[in-house]
């Protein structure tokens, strides 16, 4: 049910918290904050809950984390009653799950769907936020952004797109009624996680698929399949342990990274380890050895292993060579997993264009022109997102003194713990830049943030604090730490990575997520709270 209020009702003006977004973060923020007795309103631009999963409905869209742990852990009954059907849930199953959560916890009564926030302005005099939508203004003490990290579609500015006679779509804004690709000549631009999921599915439906690849990518087989009753029972019996490992891990997954260096074992043992991980499938491949993300030499062993696999799968040697990544190491960009991605290039109706060697010059009414014209009926942009900062800068946030967040972040995002920005009191950013977020299984990162914020607001209420704001000093120290930690890894070296903002022309190159690991990060956040919110100024 959707509530739409007239202006100046009590419900609009006497809120403790406004939460922006009703995906994984916003739903849990509402549940948790409301259960602590706060008056909360959630504003969601989509016409349904689900956030990222409300919008991403492209062919092949499913989660790369396994279903049983890409889910909430906060409610024992919820995790025991929900039955996942596949090892990796497809988009509609995740949406069904989130809709179930919204129903189960009676969340809809405090969510306004179809409500896009246009601006949020902090009022110094009252220490409140005014949150404006198209038809009203809500006033709240605390503003919590739950806008996601990968929700602002990046459609490349290619000349001639408006002249294209066929249809074009961005994967992150896929039409809800679906797109009939049968018998069509389809082009997919982009070979990140999304493109790699879509290619094999589209290839089966389209008359012909042309993939436009700028950067070749590594991918590990997902090995998807149905979840058996026995597997389900086993997971449910072990849920406590699974959730504990998730919280104690680097990436929020229920496995720990090996403590053995890839260089400490001989080649036969190393290859056997990789083979086993390849056969098992999943993102766990990157946990095979301790130093895949810290030693170039160690990383080369994994990268070479996958390059060999690509050559073994793809029958045409020239295509295999084009598909072989050489400009970055495995997992230094977000590693995709796939179902028959490389195999798709063995089909007679799939062709590959290397747009680094043969760049896209323009889009014509008939298709995409590189050195030659590729005739197309449909273009699918799997070109990713203006990640992490895009969703926060997509509306006008103004902090103390009317300073726009866009100005504050002109040279790149700065935060303390990825949770607050100096000069923006009472604003909390769930999975903001500077937190583990996208380097982590998202629900694990989200739950930690929501719980920290909720505990913090309870503390402020108990102490009679109406204004909380991080200091520039704490922010500077955290940004320096985030950079230092990132540079202890190979991650900043992948020059085309969206972690760095490199996929969006003109975006400042800043390594955005915190690479120090979820467990370390959560411990730091807990210590900050224990020390009376060190690095934050609390005032009445
Ligand atoms: O986006 P990407 P994505 N001309 O930015 C190319 C998450 N995710 O949507 O690498 C030609 O990774 C670009 O080339 P390059 C996951 O975290 C999660 O695939 O910049 N090509 C690249 O190949 C993932 O990492 C799931 O040189 C252009 C591609 O487009 C994140 O979302 C599933 C171009 C974009 O790849 C983003 O993945 C799917 C241009 N002008 C995704 N511009 C889950 O399982 C860009 N490209 C939850």
Coordinates of C-alpha atoms and ligand atoms in Angstrom, one line a residue:
X1 CA 0.0 0.0 0.0
X2 CA 1.3 3.5 -0.8
X3 CA 0.5 6.5 1.4
X4 CA 0.7 9.9 -0.1
X5 CA 0.3 12.7 2.3
X6 CA -0.6 16.3 1.8
X7 CA 1.9 18.9 2.9
X8 CA 2.5 19.8 6.5
X9 CA 0.9 16.8 8.1
X10 CA 2.3 15.7 11.4
X11 CA 3.7 12.7 9.8
X12 CA 5.7 14.8 7.4
X13 CA 7.1 17.3 9.9
X14 CA 7.7 15.3 13.0
X15 CA 9.8 12.5 11.9
X16 CA 12.9 11.2 13.6
X17 CA 14.3 9.7 10.5
X18 CA 13.8 9.8 6.8
X19 CA 15.3 6.9 4.9
X20 CA 15.9 7.3 1.2
X21 CA 15.5 4.0 -0.7
X22 CA 13.6 0.7 -0.1
X23 CA 16.1 -1.9 -1.2
X24 CA 18.0 -4.2 1.2
X25 CA 19.3 -1.2 3.2
X26 CA 16.2 0.8 3.4
X27 CA 13.9 -2.1 4.4
X28 CA 16.2 -3.2 7.2
X29 CA 16.8 0.4 8.3
X30 CA 13.0 0.9 8.6
X31 CA 12.5 -2.4 10.4
X32 CA 15.3 -1.8 12.9
X33 CA 14.8 1.9 13.5
X34 CA 11.0 1.5 13.9
X35 CA 11.5 -1.4 16.4
X36 CA 13.7 1.0 18.4
X37 CA 10.7 3.4 18.6
X38 CA 11.7 6.0 16.0
X39 CA 9.2 7.6 13.7
X40 CA 10.5 6.7 10.3
X41 CA 9.4 7.4 6.7
X42 CA 11.0 5.7 3.7
X43 CA 10.9 7.4 0.3
X44 CA 11.5 5.2 -2.7
X45 CA 11.5 6.3 -6.3
X46 CA 10.5 2.9 -7.7
X47 CA 6.9 1.7 -7.7
X48 CA 7.9 -1.3 -5.7
X49 CA 10.5 -2.3 -3.0
X50 CA 13.7 -4.0 -3.9
X51 CA 16.1 -1.2 -4.9
X52 CA 18.7 -2.5 -7.2
X53 CA 16.6 -5.6 -7.7
X54 CA 13.6 -3.6 -8.6
X55 CA 15.4 -2.2 -11.6
X56 CA 17.8 -4.9 -12.7
X57 CA 15.6 -7.4 -14.7
X58 CA 17.8 -7.9 -17.7
X59 CA 18.2 -11.4 -19.2
X60 CA 20.3 -13.5 -17.0
X61 CA 20.1 -11.1 -14.0
X62 CA 20.9 -13.1 -10.9
X63 CA 23.0 -12.7 -7.8
X64 CA 26.7 -13.7 -7.8
X65 CA 26.6 -14.4 -4.1
X66 CA 24.8 -17.6 -3.1
X67 CA 21.2 -17.3 -2.1
X68 CA 21.5 -18.7 1.4
X69 CA 23.8 -15.9 2.5
X70 CA 22.8 -13.1 0.1
X71 CA 20.0 -12.5 2.6
X72 CA 19.2 -11.0 6.0
X73 CA 20.5 -12.6 9.1
X74 CA 18.7 -10.3 11.6
X75 CA 15.7 -12.5 12.1
X76 CA 16.0 -16.1 13.0
X77 CA 12.5 -17.0 11.8
X78 CA 12.8 -15.2 8.5
X79 CA 15.9 -17.1 7.5
X80 CA 14.4 -20.4 8.5
X81 CA 11.1 -19.9 6.8
X82 CA 12.4 -18.6 3.5
X83 CA 13.2 -21.3 0.9
X84 CA 15.6 -20.4 -1.9
X85 CA 15.2 -22.5 -5.0
X86 CA 18.6 -21.9 -6.8
X87 CA 22.2 -21.7 -5.7
X88 CA 22.3 -18.2 -7.2
X89 CA 18.9 -16.5 -7.0
X90 CA 17.4 -14.9 -10.1
X91 CA 16.3 -11.3 -9.9
X92 CA 12.6 -12.1 -9.5
X93 CA 13.3 -14.5 -6.6
X94 CA 15.3 -11.8 -4.7
X95 CA 12.5 -9.3 -5.4
X96 CA 10.0 -11.9 -4.0
X97 CA 12.1 -12.3 -1.0
X98 CA 12.3 -8.5 -0.3
X99 CA 8.6 -8.2 -0.9
X100 CA 8.1 -11.0 1.6
X101 CA 10.3 -9.1 4.1
X102 CA 8.3 -5.9 3.6
X103 CA 5.0 -7.8 4.2
X104 CA 6.3 -9.8 7.1
X105 CA 7.5 -6.8 9.1
X106 CA 4.6 -4.6 8.0
X107 CA 7.0 -2.2 6.4
X108 CA 4.7 -0.8 3.6
X109 CA 2.8 1.5 6.0
X110 CA 5.9 3.6 6.4
X111 CA 7.1 3.5 2.8
X112 CA 6.1 6.0 0.1
X113 CA 6.7 4.3 -3.3
X114 CA 7.0 6.3 -6.5
X115 CA 8.5 9.1 -4.6
X116 CA 11.8 10.6 -5.8
X117 CA 13.7 12.8 -3.5
X118 CA 14.8 16.0 -5.3
X119 CA 16.7 17.7 -2.5
X120 CA 17.7 17.4 1.1
X121 CA 18.8 20.5 3.0
X122 CA 20.2 20.8 6.5
X123 CA 18.8 23.6 8.7
X124 CA 21.5 24.8 11.1
X125 CA 19.1 26.6 13.3
X126 CA 17.0 23.5 14.1
X127 CA 19.5 20.8 13.3
X128 CA 16.9 19.1 11.1
X129 CA 16.8 18.0 7.5
X130 CA 14.2 19.2 5.0
X131 CA 13.7 16.5 2.4
X132 CA 11.8 17.6 -0.7
X133 CA 10.0 15.4 -3.2
X134 CA 7.9 16.6 -6.2
X135 CA 4.9 17.4 -4.0
X136 CA 5.9 17.9 -0.4
X137 CA 8.6 18.6 2.1
X138 CA 9.4 16.3 5.0
X139 CA 11.2 17.4 8.1
X140 CA 13.3 15.0 10.1
X141 CA 16.1 15.0 12.7
X142 CA 18.2 12.3 10.9
X143 CA 18.6 11.5 7.3
X144 CA 19.7 8.0 6.3
X145 CA 20.6 7.4 2.6
X146 CA 19.9 3.8 1.6
X147 CA 20.4 4.6 -2.1
X148 CA 22.6 1.7 -3.1
X149 CA 26.1 1.7 -4.6
X150 CA 25.2 0.6 -8.1
X151 CA 21.9 2.3 -8.9
X152 CA 22.8 5.2 -11.2
X153 CA 22.9 3.8 -14.8
X154 CA 26.0 4.8 -16.9
X155 CA 24.8 5.2 -20.5
X156 CA 27.8 6.1 -22.6
X157 CA 27.6 9.3 -24.5
X158 CA 28.1 7.8 -28.0
X159 CA 27.3 10.2 -30.9
X160 CA 24.2 9.2 -32.8
X161 CA 22.4 7.2 -30.1
X162 CA 19.3 9.4 -30.7
X163 CA 19.3 8.5 -34.4
X164 CA 19.2 4.7 -33.7
X165 CA 16.1 3.3 -35.5
X166 CA 15.9 0.2 -33.2
X167 CA 15.4 0.0 -29.5
X168 CA 18.1 0.4 -26.8
X169 CA 18.1 -0.4 -23.1
X170 CA 20.4 -0.1 -20.2
X171 CA 20.5 -3.3 -18.1
X172 CA 20.0 -1.4 -14.9
X173 CA 16.7 0.1 -16.2
X174 CA 15.3 -3.0 -17.9
X175 CA 11.6 -2.7 -18.9
X176 CA 9.4 -4.6 -16.5
X177 CA 7.3 -6.1 -19.2
X178 CA 10.5 -7.7 -20.7
X179 CA 12.0 -7.3 -24.2
X180 CA 11.3 -9.8 -27.0
X181 CA 14.7 -10.5 -28.5
X182 CA 13.7 -13.5 -30.6
X183 CA 14.8 -13.2 -34.2
X184 CA 16.5 -9.9 -33.6
X185 CA 20.1 -8.7 -34.2
X186 CA 21.2 -7.7 -30.8
X187 CA 24.3 -5.8 -29.7
X188 CA 25.6 -5.9 -26.1
X189 CA 28.1 -3.2 -25.1
X190 CA 30.1 -4.1 -22.0
X191 CA 31.6 -7.2 -20.6
X192 CA 31.5 -6.6 -16.8
X193 CA 29.5 -8.9 -14.5
X194 CA 26.3 -7.8 -16.1
X195 CA 27.3 -8.3 -19.7
X196 CA 28.8 -11.7 -18.8
X197 CA 25.5 -12.8 -17.2
X198 CA 23.5 -11.5 -20.2
X199 CA 25.6 -12.8 -23.1
X200 CA 24.8 -16.5 -22.9
X201 CA 21.1 -15.9 -22.3
X202 CA 20.6 -13.3 -25.0
X203 CA 22.7 -15.5 -27.4
X204 CA 20.1 -18.3 -27.0
X205 CA 17.2 -16.0 -27.9
X206 CA 18.5 -13.5 -30.5
X207 CA 19.0 -14.3 -34.2
X208 CA 22.5 -12.8 -33.8
X209 CA 24.4 -11.3 -30.9
X210 CA 27.4 -9.0 -31.4
X211 CA 29.3 -8.3 -28.2
X212 CA 31.3 -5.0 -28.0
X213 CA 34.1 -5.6 -25.6
X214 CA 36.4 -2.8 -24.4
X215 CA 38.2 -4.7 -21.6
X216 CA 38.5 -8.5 -21.6
X217 CA 37.4 -10.0 -18.3
X218 CA 38.2 -13.0 -16.2
X219 CA 35.2 -15.1 -15.2
X220 CA 34.7 -18.1 -13.0
X221 CA 32.0 -20.7 -13.6
X222 CA 29.0 -20.1 -11.3
X223 CA 27.9 -23.8 -11.3
X224 CA 24.4 -22.7 -10.7
X225 CA 21.7 -25.3 -10.0
X226 CA 18.6 -26.0 -7.9
X227 CA 19.0 -26.2 -4.1
X228 CA 18.1 -29.7 -2.9
X229 CA 16.0 -30.3 0.2
X230 CA 19.1 -31.8 1.8
X231 CA 21.3 -28.8 1.1
X232 CA 18.6 -26.5 2.4
X233 CA 18.3 -28.5 5.6
X234 CA 22.1 -28.5 6.0
X235 CA 22.3 -24.7 5.6
X236 CA 19.5 -24.1 8.0
X237 CA 21.0 -26.3 10.6
X238 CA 24.3 -24.4 10.3
X239 CA 23.0 -20.9 10.0
X240 CA 24.5 -19.6 13.2
X241 CA 27.9 -20.7 12.2
X242 CA 27.5 -19.4 8.6
X243 CA 26.5 -16.0 9.8
X244 CA 29.3 -15.9 12.3
X245 CA 31.9 -16.6 9.6
X246 CA 30.3 -14.0 7.3
X247 CA 30.8 -11.4 10.0
X248 CA 34.4 -12.5 10.7
X249 CA 35.4 -12.7 7.1
X250 CA 37.1 -10.2 4.7
X251 CA 34.3 -10.1 2.2
X252 CA 31.1 -10.9 4.1
X253 CA 31.0 -14.4 2.6
X254 CA 30.8 -17.6 4.6
X255 CA 34.4 -18.6 3.8
X256 CA 37.7 -17.3 4.9
X257 CA 40.6 -16.5 2.5
X258 CA 43.3 -19.2 2.6
X259 CA 46.3 -18.3 4.7
X260 CA 48.7 -20.0 2.3
X261 CA 50.6 -18.0 -0.3
X262 CA 50.2 -19.0 -3.9
X263 CA 54.0 -19.0 -4.1
X264 CA 54.5 -21.2 -1.1
X265 CA 53.3 -24.4 -2.9
X266 CA 54.6 -26.1 -6.0
X267 CA 53.0 -25.7 -9.4
X268 CA 51.2 -29.1 -9.2
X269 CA 49.6 -28.2 -5.9
X270 CA 48.7 -24.7 -7.0
X271 CA 47.0 -26.0 -10.2
X272 CA 45.1 -28.6 -8.2
X273 CA 43.9 -25.9 -5.8
X274 CA 42.7 -23.8 -8.7
X275 CA 41.1 -26.8 -10.5
X276 CA 39.1 -27.6 -7.4
X277 CA 38.0 -24.0 -7.0
X278 CA 37.1 -23.9 -10.7
X279 CA 35.0 -27.0 -10.5
X280 CA 33.3 -25.8 -7.3
X281 CA 32.6 -22.4 -9.0
X282 CA 31.6 -19.1 -7.3
X283 CA 33.4 -16.1 -6.0
X284 CA 35.3 -18.4 -3.6
X285 CA 37.9 -18.9 -6.3
X286 CA 39.6 -15.7 -5.2
X287 CA 40.0 -17.1 -1.7
X288 CA 42.2 -19.9 -3.0
X289 CA 45.4 -18.3 -1.8
X290 CA 46.3 -15.6 0.7
X291 CA 48.1 -13.2 -1.6
X292 CA 46.1 -13.1 -4.8
X293 CA 45.3 -9.4 -4.2
X294 CA 48.6 -8.4 -2.6
X295 CA 51.3 -9.9 -4.7
X296 CA 51.5 -9.5 -8.5
X297 CA 53.5 -12.7 -8.8
X298 CA 50.8 -14.6 -6.9
X299 CA 48.0 -13.0 -8.8
X300 CA 49.7 -14.0 -12.1
X301 CA 49.3 -17.6 -11.2
X302 CA 45.5 -17.3 -10.9
X303 CA 45.3 -15.0 -14.0
X304 CA 47.3 -17.4 -16.1
X305 CA 45.2 -20.3 -14.9
X306 CA 42.0 -18.6 -16.1
X307 CA 43.6 -17.4 -19.3
X308 CA 44.4 -21.1 -20.1
X309 CA 40.8 -22.0 -19.3
X310 CA 39.5 -19.3 -21.8
X311 CA 41.8 -20.8 -24.5
X312 CA 40.6 -24.3 -23.7
X313 CA 36.9 -23.3 -24.0
X314 CA 36.8 -20.9 -26.9
X315 CA 37.4 -22.8 -30.1
X316 CA 38.4 -19.9 -32.4
X317 CA 42.0 -18.9 -31.4
X318 CA 41.5 -15.3 -32.5
X319 CA 38.3 -14.9 -30.5
X320 CA 40.0 -16.6 -27.5
X321 CA 42.9 -14.2 -27.7
X322 CA 40.5 -11.2 -27.8
X323 CA 38.7 -12.6 -24.8
X324 CA 41.9 -13.0 -22.8
X325 CA 42.5 -10.3 -20.2
X326 CA 46.0 -8.9 -20.1
X327 CA 45.8 -5.4 -18.8
X328 CA 44.8 -6.2 -15.2
X329 CA 45.1 -9.1 -12.8
X330 CA 42.3 -11.4 -11.8
X331 CA 39.9 -9.9 -9.2
X332 CA 41.6 -6.5 -9.2
X333 CA 38.3 -5.5 -10.9
X334 CA 35.1 -7.0 -9.4
X335 CA 35.4 -10.6 -10.7
X336 CA 32.3 -11.9 -12.5
X337 CA 31.0 -15.4 -12.4
X338 CA 29.1 -17.0 -15.3
X339 CA 27.1 -19.7 -16.8
X340 CA 28.5 -20.6 -20.2
X341 CA 29.9 -17.1 -20.9
X342 CA 33.0 -18.2 -22.8
X343 CA 31.1 -21.1 -24.3
X344 CA 28.7 -18.6 -25.9
X345 CA 31.4 -17.5 -28.3
X346 CA 31.5 -21.0 -29.8
X347 CA 27.9 -20.4 -31.1
X348 CA 27.6 -19.5 -34.8
X349 CA 25.2 -16.6 -33.9
X350 CA 27.7 -14.8 -31.6
X351 CA 30.5 -12.5 -32.7
X352 CA 32.9 -10.3 -30.7
X353 CA 34.1 -6.9 -31.5
X354 CA 37.2 -5.6 -29.7
X355 CA 36.3 -1.9 -29.3
X356 CA 39.7 -1.1 -27.8
X357 CA 41.4 -2.1 -31.1
X358 CA 38.4 -1.0 -33.2
X359 CA 36.6 1.8 -31.2
X360 CA 32.9 2.6 -31.5
X361 CA 32.8 5.8 -33.6
X362 CA 29.1 6.4 -33.7
X363 CA 25.6 4.9 -33.5
X364 CA 23.8 5.1 -36.8
X365 CA 20.1 4.5 -37.5
X366 CA 21.1 0.9 -38.6
X367 CA 23.5 -0.1 -35.7
X368 CA 26.9 0.6 -34.2
X369 CA 29.7 1.7 -36.4
X370 CA 33.3 0.9 -35.5
X371 CA 35.6 0.6 -38.5
X372 CA 32.6 -1.1 -40.1
X373 CA 28.9 -0.9 -39.4
X374 CA 27.3 -3.6 -37.3
X375 CA 23.6 -3.8 -38.2
X376 CA 21.4 -4.1 -35.1
X377 CA 17.7 -4.1 -34.1
X378 CA 18.4 -3.8 -30.3
X379 CA 21.4 -2.3 -28.4
X380 CA 21.8 -3.4 -24.8
X381 CA 24.1 -1.2 -22.7
X382 CA 25.7 -3.4 -20.0
X383 CA 27.9 -0.4 -19.3
X384 CA 27.6 -0.3 -15.6
X385 CA 27.0 2.4 -13.1
X386 CA 28.2 5.7 -11.8
X387 CA 29.1 3.7 -8.7
X388 CA 28.9 4.7 -5.1
X389 CA 28.9 8.5 -5.5
X390 CA 26.4 8.6 -8.4
X391 CA 23.3 7.8 -6.3
X392 CA 24.3 10.3 -3.6
X393 CA 25.0 13.1 -6.0
X394 CA 22.0 12.3 -8.1
X395 CA 19.9 14.7 -5.9
X396 CA 20.8 17.9 -4.3
X397 CA 22.1 17.4 -0.7
X398 CA 23.1 20.5 1.1
X399 CA 24.8 20.4 4.5
X400 CA 25.5 23.1 7.1
X401 CA 25.8 26.6 5.6
X402 CA 24.1 25.3 2.4
X403 CA 27.2 23.6 1.1
X404 CA 26.3 21.2 -1.6
X405 CA 27.6 17.6 -1.3
X406 CA 28.5 18.0 -5.0
X407 CA 30.9 20.8 -4.1
X408 CA 32.3 19.0 -1.1
X409 CA 33.0 15.9 -3.2
X410 CA 34.1 17.7 -6.4
X411 CA 37.6 16.0 -6.1
X412 CA 36.1 12.7 -5.0
X413 CA 34.2 11.4 -2.0
X414 CA 35.5 12.0 1.5
X415 CA 33.8 10.4 4.5
X416 CA 34.4 9.2 8.0
X417 CA 33.9 5.4 8.0
X418 CA 31.7 5.7 4.9
X419 CA 29.0 6.7 7.4
X420 CA 29.2 10.4 7.7
X421 CA 30.5 13.5 5.9
X422 CA 32.0 16.5 7.8
X423 CA 29.7 19.5 7.3
X424 CA 26.6 17.3 6.9
X425 CA 25.4 16.7 10.4
X426 CA 22.8 14.1 11.2
X427 CA 23.3 12.5 7.7
X428 CA 24.2 8.8 7.6
X429 CA 25.1 7.0 4.4
X430 CA 24.5 3.2 4.4
X431 CA 27.4 1.6 2.5
X432 CA 28.8 4.9 1.6
X433 CA 32.2 5.5 -0.1
X434 CA 34.9 4.6 2.4
X435 CA 33.1 1.6 3.8
X436 CA 33.6 -2.1 2.6
X437 CA 30.3 -2.0 0.7
X438 CA 30.9 -3.3 -2.8
X439 CA 34.0 -5.3 -1.8
X440 CA 31.6 -7.2 0.5
X441 CA 28.6 -9.4 0.2
X442 CA 26.1 -6.5 0.3
X443 CA 23.6 -7.7 2.9
X444 CA 26.4 -8.4 5.4
X445 CA 27.7 -4.8 4.9
X446 CA 24.2 -3.4 5.1
X447 CA 23.3 -5.1 8.3
X448 CA 26.4 -3.9 10.0
X449 CA 25.8 -0.3 8.9
X450 CA 22.1 -0.3 9.8
X451 CA 22.8 -1.8 13.2
X452 CA 25.6 0.7 13.9
X453 CA 23.4 3.6 12.9
X454 CA 20.4 2.3 14.9
X455 CA 22.5 1.8 18.0
X456 CA 24.0 5.3 17.5
X457 CA 20.6 6.9 17.3
X458 CA 19.4 5.1 20.4
X459 CA 22.5 6.4 22.2
X460 CA 21.9 10.0 21.0
X461 CA 18.3 9.8 22.2
X462 CA 19.4 8.5 25.6
X463 CA 21.9 11.3 25.9
X464 CA 19.6 14.0 24.6
X465 CA 21.8 14.7 21.6
X466 CA 20.1 16.4 18.7
X467 CA 23.2 16.9 16.4
X468 CA 25.9 14.5 15.4
X469 CA 28.6 15.4 13.0
X470 CA 32.0 14.0 12.1
X471 CA 35.0 16.2 12.2
X472 CA 37.2 17.2 9.2
X473 CA 40.1 15.8 11.1
X474 CA 38.5 12.4 11.6
X475 CA 37.4 12.5 7.9
X476 CA 40.9 13.3 6.7
X477 CA 42.4 10.5 8.8
X478 CA 39.9 8.0 7.5
X479 CA 40.3 9.0 3.9
X480 CA 44.1 8.6 4.3
X481 CA 43.6 5.2 5.9
X482 CA 41.2 4.0 3.1
X483 CA 43.9 5.1 0.5
X484 CA 46.7 3.5 2.4
X485 CA 44.9 0.2 2.8
X486 CA 43.8 0.2 -0.9
X487 CA 47.4 0.7 -1.9
X488 CA 48.5 -2.3 0.1
X489 CA 46.6 -4.3 -2.5
X490 CA 46.6 -4.6 -6.3
X491 CA 43.1 -3.1 -6.5
X492 CA 44.0 0.5 -7.4
X493 CA 46.2 -0.8 -10.3
X494 CA 43.3 -1.9 -12.4
X495 CA 43.1 1.3 -14.4
X496 CA 39.6 0.6 -15.9
X497 CA 38.0 -0.3 -12.6
X498 CA 34.7 1.3 -11.5
X499 CA 36.1 1.0 -7.9
X500 CA 38.2 4.0 -9.0
X501 CA 35.4 5.7 -10.9
X502 CA 37.4 5.0 -14.1
X503 CA 34.3 3.9 -16.1
X504 CA 32.6 7.3 -16.0
X505 CA 34.3 10.0 -18.1
X506 CA 35.4 13.0 -16.0
X507 CA 34.8 11.3 -12.7
X508 CA 37.6 11.9 -10.2
X509 CA 39.9 8.8 -9.8
X510 CA 39.6 7.9 -6.2
X511 CA 39.6 4.3 -4.9
X512 CA 36.2 4.4 -3.2
X513 CA 35.5 1.3 -1.1
X514 CA 37.4 0.3 2.1
X515 CA 39.7 -2.6 1.2
X516 CA 40.7 -3.5 4.8
X517 CA 38.0 -6.2 5.1
X518 CA 34.6 -6.4 6.7
X519 CA 35.7 -7.8 10.0
X520 CA 38.4 -5.2 10.6
X521 CA 36.1 -2.5 9.6
X522 CA 33.2 -3.6 11.9
X523 CA 35.7 -3.8 14.8
X524 CA 36.8 -0.2 14.1
X525 CA 33.2 1.0 14.0
X526 CA 32.5 -0.8 17.3
X527 CA 35.5 0.8 18.9
X528 CA 34.5 4.2 17.7
X529 CA 31.1 3.7 19.4
X530 CA 32.6 2.3 22.5
X531 CA 34.8 5.4 22.8
X532 CA 31.7 7.6 22.9
X533 CA 31.7 8.1 19.1
X534 CA 35.2 9.2 18.8
X535 CA 35.7 11.4 15.7
X536 CA 32.2 12.8 16.0
X537 CA 30.9 15.9 17.7
X538 CA 27.7 15.3 19.6
X539 CA 25.7 18.3 20.7
X540 CA 22.3 19.1 22.2
Ligands
LIG1 O1 29.3 -2.8 -15.0 P1 30.9 -2.8 -15.1 P2 28.4 -4.1 -14.7 N1 32.2 1.7 -24.6 O2 31.2 -1.3 -14.9 C1 32.1 -1.4 -20.6 C2 27.5 -5.6 -9.8 N2 26.8 -6.7 -10.3 O3 27.0 -3.6 -14.8 O4 36.0 -2.2 -18.4 C3 32.4 0.4 -24.5 O5 31.6 -3.8 -14.4 C4 33.2 -1.5 -19.6 O6 34.4 -1.5 -20.2 P3 35.8 -1.1 -19.3 C5 29.0 -6.0 -9.6 O7 29.5 -5.5 -8.4 C6 26.4 -7.6 -9.4 O8 28.8 -5.3 -15.5 O9 35.3 0.2 -18.5 N3 32.4 -0.3 -23.4 C7 32.8 -2.8 -19.0 O10 33.2 -3.9 -19.8 C8 29.6 -5.4 -10.8 O11 30.9 -5.3 -10.8 C9 25.7 -8.6 -9.8 O12 36.8 -0.8 -20.3 C10 32.0 0.4 -22.3 C11 31.3 -2.7 -19.0 O13 30.9 -1.8 -20.0 C12 28.8 -4.2 -10.9 O14 27.5 -4.5 -10.6 C13 25.4 -8.8 -11.2 C14 31.8 1.8 -22.3 C15 30.7 -2.3 -17.7 O15 31.1 -3.2 -16.6 C16 28.8 -3.5 -12.3 O16 28.7 -4.5 -13.3 C17 25.8 -7.9 -12.1 C18 31.8 2.4 -23.5 N4 31.7 3.8 -23.6 C19 26.5 -6.8 -11.6 N5 31.5 2.2 -21.1 C20 25.3 -9.5 -8.7 O17 25.5 -10.6 -8.7 C21 31.5 1.1 -20.3 N6 31.9 0.0 -21.0 C22 24.7 -8.9 -7.5

